[in-house]
Short mmCIF file of C-alpha atoms and ligand atoms in Angstrom, two decimals:
data_model
loop_
_atom_site.label_atom_id
_atom_site.label_comp_id
_atom_site.label_asym_id
_atom_site.label_seq_id
_atom_site.Cartn_x
_atom_site.Cartn_y
_atom_site.Cartn_z
CA UNK H 12 -22.59 38.31 9.77
CA UNK H 13 -23.18 35.14 7.80
CA UNK H 14 -20.38 32.62 7.69
CA UNK H 15 -17.88 32.48 4.86
CA UNK H 16 -18.40 29.76 2.28
CA UNK H 17 -14.98 28.17 2.00
CA UNK H 18 -14.41 26.45 -1.35
CA UNK H 19 -10.61 26.79 -1.33
CA UNK H 20 -10.08 23.09 -0.72
CA UNK H 21 -11.70 20.01 0.77
CA UNK H 22 -8.88 20.13 3.33
CA UNK H 23 -10.57 22.98 5.28
CA UNK H 24 -13.17 20.83 7.04
CA UNK H 25 -13.47 20.61 10.83
CA UNK H 26 -13.96 17.28 12.58
CA UNK H 27 -17.66 16.90 13.38
CA UNK H 28 -18.80 16.45 17.03
CA UNK H 29 -19.42 12.71 16.33
CA UNK H 30 -15.95 12.35 14.84
CA UNK H 31 -14.44 14.09 17.87
CA UNK H 32 -16.28 11.65 20.12
CA UNK H 33 -14.84 8.71 18.19
CA UNK H 34 -11.38 10.27 18.52
CA UNK H 35 -11.76 10.80 22.26
CA UNK H 36 -12.92 7.23 22.80
CA UNK H 37 -10.16 5.56 20.74
CA UNK H 38 -7.88 3.05 22.48
CA UNK H 39 -4.30 4.11 21.79
CA UNK H 40 -0.73 2.87 22.22
CA UNK H 41 2.74 3.69 20.95
CA UNK H 42 2.51 3.25 17.19
CA UNK H 43 6.29 3.46 16.72
CA UNK H 44 6.29 0.16 18.67
CA UNK H 45 3.39 -1.00 16.47
CA UNK H 46 1.20 -1.00 19.58
CA UNK H 47 -1.61 1.38 18.73
CA UNK H 48 -4.72 -0.80 18.32
CA UNK H 49 -6.68 1.89 16.47
CA UNK H 50 -3.88 2.55 13.97
CA UNK H 51 -3.53 -1.19 13.47
CA UNK H 52 -7.27 -1.50 12.92
CA UNK H 53 -7.22 1.32 10.38
CA UNK H 54 -4.28 -0.21 8.51
CA UNK H 55 -5.95 -3.63 8.36
CA UNK H 56 -9.29 -2.16 7.31
CA UNK H 57 -7.83 -0.06 4.51
CA UNK H 58 -5.49 -2.77 3.22
CA UNK H 59 -8.58 -4.95 2.86
CA UNK H 60 -10.63 -2.19 1.22
CA UNK H 61 -7.95 -1.91 -1.47
CA UNK H 62 -7.25 -5.66 -1.71
CA UNK H 63 -3.58 -5.19 -0.75
CA UNK H 64 -1.44 -7.11 1.75
CA UNK H 65 -0.56 -4.22 4.04
CA UNK H 66 -1.03 -0.52 4.80
CA UNK H 67 0.84 2.27 6.58
CA UNK H 68 -0.76 5.29 8.25
CA UNK H 69 1.18 8.48 7.44
CA UNK H 70 0.68 12.13 8.48
CA UNK H 71 0.00 13.54 4.99
CA UNK H 72 -0.61 12.78 1.34
CA UNK H 73 2.77 14.26 0.53
CA UNK H 74 4.48 11.84 2.88
CA UNK H 75 2.43 8.97 1.43
CA UNK H 76 3.64 9.78 -2.07
CA UNK H 77 7.22 10.41 -1.02
CA UNK H 78 7.76 7.27 1.06
CA UNK H 79 6.29 5.36 -1.89
CA UNK H 80 8.63 6.95 -4.42
CA UNK H 81 11.55 6.29 -2.09
CA UNK H 82 10.55 2.66 -1.57
CA UNK H 83 10.20 2.00 -5.31
CA UNK H 84 13.39 3.67 -6.54
CA UNK H 85 17.16 4.12 -6.24
CA UNK H 86 18.91 7.51 -6.50
CA UNK H 87 19.43 8.38 -10.17
CA UNK H 88 16.27 6.61 -11.32
CA UNK H 89 13.63 8.30 -13.41
CA UNK H 90 9.93 8.54 -12.57
CA UNK H 91 7.38 9.14 -15.33
CA UNK H 92 4.40 11.30 -14.40
CA UNK H 93 1.97 13.85 -15.80
CA UNK H 94 3.16 17.45 -16.19
CA UNK H 95 0.35 18.59 -13.89
CA UNK H 96 0.94 15.89 -11.27
CA UNK H 97 0.85 16.89 -7.61
CA UNK H 98 4.27 15.26 -7.07
CA UNK H 99 5.73 17.49 -9.80
CA UNK H 100 4.06 20.76 -8.81
CA UNK H 101 3.14 20.84 -5.16
CA UNK H 102 5.51 18.69 -3.13
CA UNK H 103 8.44 21.08 -2.89
CA UNK H 104 10.68 19.14 -5.27
CA UNK H 105 10.65 16.24 -2.80
CA UNK H 106 11.37 13.40 -5.27
CA UNK H 107 14.76 15.00 -6.06
CA UNK H 108 15.41 16.09 -2.49
CA UNK H 109 14.41 12.92 -0.67
CA UNK H 110 14.79 10.07 -3.16
CA UNK H 111 17.42 11.54 -5.51
CA UNK H 112 15.28 10.72 -8.54
CA UNK H 113 14.37 12.84 -11.53
CA UNK H 114 10.86 13.23 -12.80
CA UNK H 115 10.02 12.84 -16.46
CA UNK H 116 6.79 14.79 -16.88
CA UNK H 117 4.57 14.10 -19.89
CA UNK H 118 1.85 16.39 -21.15
CA UNK H 119 -1.32 14.48 -20.38
CA UNK H 120 -4.83 15.32 -21.45
CA UNK H 121 -6.94 16.26 -18.42
CA UNK H 122 -4.29 14.62 -16.27
CA UNK H 123 -4.39 11.38 -18.21
CA UNK H 124 -1.10 10.12 -19.60
CA UNK H 125 -1.48 7.11 -21.86
CA UNK H 126 0.41 3.83 -22.03
CA UNK H 127 1.43 4.84 -25.55
CA UNK H 128 2.96 8.13 -24.37
CA UNK H 129 4.74 6.35 -21.54
CA UNK H 130 6.11 3.59 -23.74
CA UNK H 131 7.69 6.19 -26.02
CA UNK H 132 9.83 7.59 -23.17
CA UNK H 133 10.93 4.42 -21.35
CA UNK H 134 14.72 4.63 -21.52
CA UNK H 135 16.70 2.01 -23.38
CA UNK H 136 19.33 0.12 -21.37
CA UNK H 137 22.31 2.33 -22.18
CA UNK H 138 24.71 3.92 -19.73
CA UNK H 139 23.93 7.42 -21.09
CA UNK H 140 20.39 7.32 -19.80
CA UNK H 141 18.78 7.42 -16.40
CA UNK H 142 17.06 4.21 -15.43
CA UNK H 143 13.28 4.37 -15.84
CA UNK H 144 11.87 2.78 -12.70
CA UNK H 145 8.47 4.12 -11.74
CA UNK H 146 5.26 5.41 -13.32
CA UNK H 147 3.13 7.71 -11.20
CA UNK H 148 -0.50 8.53 -11.93
CA UNK H 149 -3.05 10.63 -10.07
CA UNK H 150 -6.72 9.73 -9.60
CA UNK H 151 -8.71 11.93 -9.27
CA UNK H 152 -6.47 14.55 -10.81
CA UNK H 153 -6.22 17.76 -8.83
CA UNK H 154 -4.92 20.19 -11.47
CA UNK H 155 -7.18 18.63 -14.07
CA UNK H 156 -10.20 19.74 -12.03
CA UNK H 157 -10.90 16.46 -10.25
CA UNK H 158 -11.04 14.48 -13.49
CA UNK H 159 -11.09 10.71 -13.15
CA UNK H 160 -8.25 8.65 -14.61
CA UNK H 161 -10.06 5.93 -16.60
CA UNK H 162 -9.61 2.39 -15.33
CA UNK H 163 -8.96 0.95 -18.81
CA UNK H 164 -5.96 3.29 -19.27
CA UNK H 165 -4.68 2.37 -15.81
CA UNK H 166 -4.87 -1.27 -16.85
CA UNK H 167 -2.89 -0.63 -20.06
CA UNK H 168 -0.25 1.30 -18.11
CA UNK H 169 0.03 -1.48 -15.54
CA UNK H 170 0.47 -4.11 -18.26
CA UNK H 171 3.16 -1.98 -19.90
CA UNK H 172 4.86 -1.57 -16.53
CA UNK H 173 4.89 -5.36 -16.00
CA UNK H 174 6.44 -5.84 -19.41
CA UNK H 175 9.26 -3.40 -18.64
CA UNK H 176 9.62 -4.34 -14.96
CA UNK H 177 8.55 -0.88 -13.78
CA UNK H 178 6.55 -0.10 -10.66
CA UNK H 179 3.32 1.91 -10.67
CA UNK H 180 2.35 4.29 -7.87
CA UNK H 181 -1.13 5.77 -7.71
CA UNK H 182 -1.55 9.13 -5.97
CA UNK H 183 -5.06 8.39 -4.86
CA UNK H 184 -5.41 11.34 -2.49
CA UNK H 185 -9.01 11.51 -3.78
CA UNK H 186 -9.42 7.94 -5.07
CA UNK H 187 -12.53 7.74 -2.85
CA UNK H 188 -14.16 10.38 -5.06
CA UNK H 189 -13.29 8.44 -8.21
CA UNK H 190 -14.74 5.25 -6.78
CA UNK H 191 -17.97 6.90 -5.59
CA UNK H 192 -18.42 8.76 -8.90
CA UNK H 193 -17.85 5.72 -11.14
CA UNK H 194 -19.07 2.91 -8.88
CA UNK H 195 -15.77 1.13 -9.61
CA UNK H 196 -14.56 -0.55 -6.37
CA UNK H 197 -11.32 0.60 -4.74
CA UNK H 198 -9.93 -2.91 -5.24
CA UNK H 199 -10.23 -2.45 -9.02
CA UNK H 200 -8.31 0.81 -9.00
CA UNK H 201 -5.68 -0.71 -6.70
CA UNK H 202 -5.34 -3.80 -8.91
CA UNK H 203 -3.47 -1.72 -11.47
CA UNK H 204 -0.99 -0.11 -9.09
CA UNK H 205 1.77 -1.54 -6.90
CA UNK H 206 1.14 1.13 -4.31
CA UNK H 207 -1.63 3.60 -3.61
CA UNK H 208 -1.63 6.61 -1.29
CA UNK H 209 -5.03 7.93 -0.18
CA UNK H 210 -6.02 10.83 2.08
CA UNK H 211 -8.51 10.98 4.95
CA UNK H 212 -8.07 14.72 5.38
CA UNK H 213 -9.71 15.77 2.10
CA UNK H 214 -13.25 14.84 1.07
CA UNK H 215 -13.58 12.36 3.94
CA UNK H 216 -13.26 15.21 6.44
CA UNK H 217 -10.73 13.80 8.93
CA UNK H 218 -8.40 16.39 10.49
CA UNK H 219 -5.09 14.67 9.66
CA UNK H 220 -3.81 11.58 7.95
CA UNK H 221 -3.25 9.54 4.82
CA UNK H 222 -2.44 5.94 4.11
CA UNK H 223 -0.26 3.93 1.78
CA UNK H 224 -1.18 0.42 0.68
CA UNK H 225 0.82 -2.23 -1.16
CA UNK H 226 2.60 -5.55 -0.73
CA UNK H 227 4.02 -6.45 2.68
CA UNK H 228 7.58 -6.03 1.37
CA UNK H 229 6.76 -2.59 -0.06
CA UNK H 230 5.10 -1.43 3.17
CA UNK H 231 8.15 -2.56 5.17
CA UNK H 232 10.34 -0.30 3.07
CA UNK H 233 7.85 2.56 3.24
CA UNK H 234 7.72 2.14 7.02
CA UNK H 235 11.46 2.65 7.23
CA UNK H 236 11.23 5.87 5.16
CA UNK H 237 8.34 7.12 7.26
CA UNK H 238 10.65 6.83 10.27
CA UNK H 239 13.53 8.47 8.42
CA UNK H 240 11.31 11.43 7.42
CA UNK H 241 10.26 11.90 11.04
CA UNK H 242 6.76 10.63 10.39
CA UNK H 243 6.66 8.01 13.16
CA UNK H 244 3.82 9.07 15.44
CA UNK H 245 3.11 7.80 18.95
CA UNK H 246 -0.51 7.66 20.22
CA UNK H 247 -1.75 8.27 16.68
CA UNK H 248 -4.88 6.19 17.30
CA UNK H 249 -6.69 9.46 18.04
CA UNK H 250 -6.14 10.39 14.40
CA UNK H 251 -6.75 6.89 13.05
CA UNK H 252 -10.10 6.89 14.86
CA UNK H 253 -11.12 9.99 12.89
CA UNK H 254 -10.14 8.20 9.67
CA UNK H 255 -12.12 5.08 10.62
CA UNK H 256 -15.11 7.24 11.48
CA UNK H 257 -14.79 9.04 8.14
CA UNK H 258 -14.68 5.77 6.21
CA UNK H 259 -17.88 4.62 7.91
CA UNK H 260 -19.83 7.87 7.71
CA UNK H 261 -18.41 10.18 5.07
CA UNK H 262 -17.60 7.97 2.11
CA UNK H 263 -20.92 7.52 0.38
CA UNK H 264 -21.86 11.15 0.90
CA UNK H 265 -19.10 12.26 -1.50
CA UNK H 266 -21.77 11.93 -4.22
CA UNK H 267 -23.37 15.04 -2.72
CA UNK H 268 -20.11 17.00 -3.13
CA UNK H 269 -19.97 15.91 -6.77
CA UNK H 270 -23.51 17.09 -7.33
CA UNK H 271 -22.70 20.46 -5.75
CA UNK H 272 -19.58 20.90 -7.88
CA UNK H 273 -21.59 20.11 -11.00
CA UNK H 274 -24.27 22.66 -10.08
CA UNK H 275 -21.66 25.37 -9.49
CA UNK H 276 -19.84 24.54 -12.73
CA UNK H 277 -23.03 24.64 -14.77
CA UNK H 278 -23.87 28.04 -13.30
CA UNK H 279 -20.39 29.38 -14.04
CA UNK H 280 -20.61 28.07 -17.62
CA UNK H 281 -23.53 30.43 -18.25
CA UNK H 282 -21.36 33.54 -17.90
CA UNK H 283 -19.49 35.02 -20.83
CA UNK H 284 -16.48 35.96 -18.70
CA UNK H 285 -16.01 32.38 -17.49
CA UNK H 286 -14.74 29.38 -19.40
CA UNK H 287 -15.18 25.96 -17.88
CA UNK H 288 -14.80 22.57 -19.51
CA UNK H 289 -17.79 20.74 -18.09
CA UNK H 290 -16.47 17.38 -19.28
CA UNK H 291 -13.71 17.58 -16.65
CA UNK H 292 -16.15 18.30 -13.81
CA UNK H 293 -16.57 14.71 -12.70
CA UNK H 294 -16.07 14.89 -8.94
CA UNK H 295 -15.72 17.65 -6.29
CA UNK H 296 -13.32 20.08 -7.99
CA UNK H 297 -14.06 22.79 -10.55
CA UNK H 298 -11.24 24.62 -12.31
CA UNK H 299 -12.36 27.49 -14.51
CA UNK H 300 -10.86 30.39 -16.45
CA UNK H 301 -11.72 34.05 -15.91
CA UNK H 302 -11.55 35.50 -19.42
CA UNK H 303 -12.48 39.09 -18.80
CA UNK H 304 -11.03 42.46 -19.73
CA UNK H 305 -12.21 44.03 -16.49
CA UNK H 306 -11.36 41.23 -14.05
CA UNK H 307 -8.23 39.12 -13.50
CA UNK H 308 -8.58 35.76 -11.78
CA UNK H 309 -7.13 37.39 -8.62
CA UNK H 310 -9.62 40.29 -8.81
CA UNK H 311 -12.46 37.86 -9.26
CA UNK H 312 -11.38 35.81 -6.23
CA UNK H 313 -10.91 39.00 -4.16
CA UNK H 314 -14.39 40.29 -5.02
CA UNK H 315 -15.99 36.96 -4.21
CA UNK H 316 -14.08 36.91 -0.91
CA UNK H 317 -15.49 40.34 0.00
CA UNK H 318 -18.94 38.94 -0.62
CA UNK H 319 -18.24 35.89 1.57
CA UNK H 320 -17.11 33.21 -0.90
CA UNK H 321 -13.56 31.83 -0.75
CA UNK H 322 -11.86 30.18 -3.75
CA UNK H 323 -8.25 29.87 -4.92
CA UNK H 324 -6.59 31.63 -7.86
CA UNK H 325 -4.19 28.96 -9.09
CA UNK H 326 -2.10 30.84 -11.64
CA UNK H 327 -2.83 32.65 -14.90
CA UNK H 328 -6.54 33.09 -15.45
CA UNK H 329 -7.46 29.95 -13.50
CA UNK H 330 -9.54 29.64 -10.36
CA UNK H 331 -10.28 26.47 -8.38
CA UNK H 332 -13.23 25.66 -6.18
CA UNK H 333 -13.67 22.46 -4.21
CA UNK H 334 -16.85 21.20 -2.53
CA UNK H 335 -16.84 19.21 0.70
CA UNK H 336 -18.55 18.00 3.85
CA UNK H 337 -19.48 21.44 5.15
CA UNK H 338 -21.05 22.71 1.94
CA UNK H 339 -24.83 22.38 2.05
CA UNK H 340 -27.48 22.96 -0.61
CA UNK H 341 -28.04 26.39 0.96
CA UNK H 342 -24.33 27.23 0.70
CA UNK H 343 -24.38 26.31 -2.98
CA UNK H 344 -27.41 28.55 -3.52
CA UNK H 345 -25.67 31.44 -1.74
CA UNK H 346 -22.41 30.80 -3.64
CA UNK H 347 -24.39 31.05 -6.87
CA UNK H 348 -25.87 34.38 -5.74
CA UNK H 349 -22.38 35.71 -4.97
CA UNK H 350 -20.89 34.48 -8.26
CA UNK H 351 -23.82 36.01 -10.13
CA UNK H 352 -23.52 39.36 -8.37
CA UNK H 353 -19.78 39.57 -9.12
CA UNK H 354 -20.15 38.51 -12.74
CA UNK H 355 -23.23 40.35 -13.86
N1 TLP X 17 -3.56 18.95 -2.39
C1 TLP X 17 -3.85 20.22 -1.78
C2 TLP X 17 -2.77 21.23 -2.18
O1 TLP X 17 -1.50 20.73 -1.96
C3 TLP X 17 -2.85 21.65 -3.61
C4 TLP X 17 -5.23 20.67 -2.19
O2 TLP X 17 -5.74 21.64 -1.59
O3 TLP X 17 -5.83 20.06 -3.10
N2 TLP X 17 -1.98 14.44 -3.91
C5 TLP X 17 -2.98 15.21 -4.37
C6 TLP X 17 -3.63 14.84 -5.65
C7 TLP X 17 -3.38 16.34 -3.65
O4 TLP X 17 -4.35 17.10 -4.13
C8 TLP X 17 -2.74 16.64 -2.42
C9 TLP X 17 -3.12 17.87 -1.63
C10 TLP X 17 -1.70 15.81 -1.99
C11 TLP X 17 -1.34 14.71 -2.76
C12 TLP X 17 -0.92 16.08 -0.74
O5 TLP X 17 -1.66 15.91 0.41
P1 TLP X 17 -1.21 16.65 1.77
O6 TLP X 17 -1.66 18.07 1.66
O7 TLP X 17 -1.94 15.87 2.83
O8 TLP X 17 0.26 16.52 1.89
#
């Protein structure tokens, strides 16, 4: 039997044999004592890549976002974000649970909330209101189909934040994809955020791990929350080595994933029963609608699964596919055959 083509997420990748070798060879130490040389190397490397003072290796993107929110806020504060933000939809209500803050979601367009929209909801200094403290943006935007948050809007938001003494956190789980797709350096994206979280376990293909970057003072606070959340890891250099390997070998190749996603989206757009906004297909994610009388999104996903193609139904008539390291030109060709056979 031929292997399944797994487009459910870019988190499904397996470490390659070369990555495993790098992991096995990594010098390690107790990172809770700050003594793991490979973790330290990763933190220094990534801080420099983003042009920030310091970095902190964390087990997941969720923890990266949550230690950042905690470090930027006080209980009772308000955090402005997009309605479709990962922190609002997919982190188990963690901002309320862990930081005691409330989110103020705005309806963005393709995941993009504007400085103008944000300015309109910054709370006046009055004891009736929560205290607006943090703005959170996501780049690339997961629920907006991997759309890129434009740098010029990030800049406007950052300037607004400075004016009102607010902090800006960037959920850059897939910021690598944005940078490769636009050619804009990571340092530019990071310039307009006080903190950035980024994941190694998505398009970069590492098995575990994310990182948070920011000022030294911010990272010290985040470090404390990482410990509090139980995220202090010991000989974590084995994981950091995978991340370092991924940065060296899997970063530039993200362009291939973007090309594959585009090819799949263009094929899907040809079918009457599928609606896909090709303008949002800018990186490695495609979100499309199944608008059919005979097929629900779940039916469509189930039929594709039977034929060997895995995708995710993500609510209503929407389906998501994500390309990654293990998806070859041949896999894309076979995925197109499967999609065509189910849709024709
Ligand atoms: N996203 C996962 C699921 O949780 C939906 C996926 O398959 O895409 N920020 C963004 C923008 C994300 O897409 C994700 C993961 C995270 C944060 C959280 O990362 P992890 O899963 O490492 O906690």
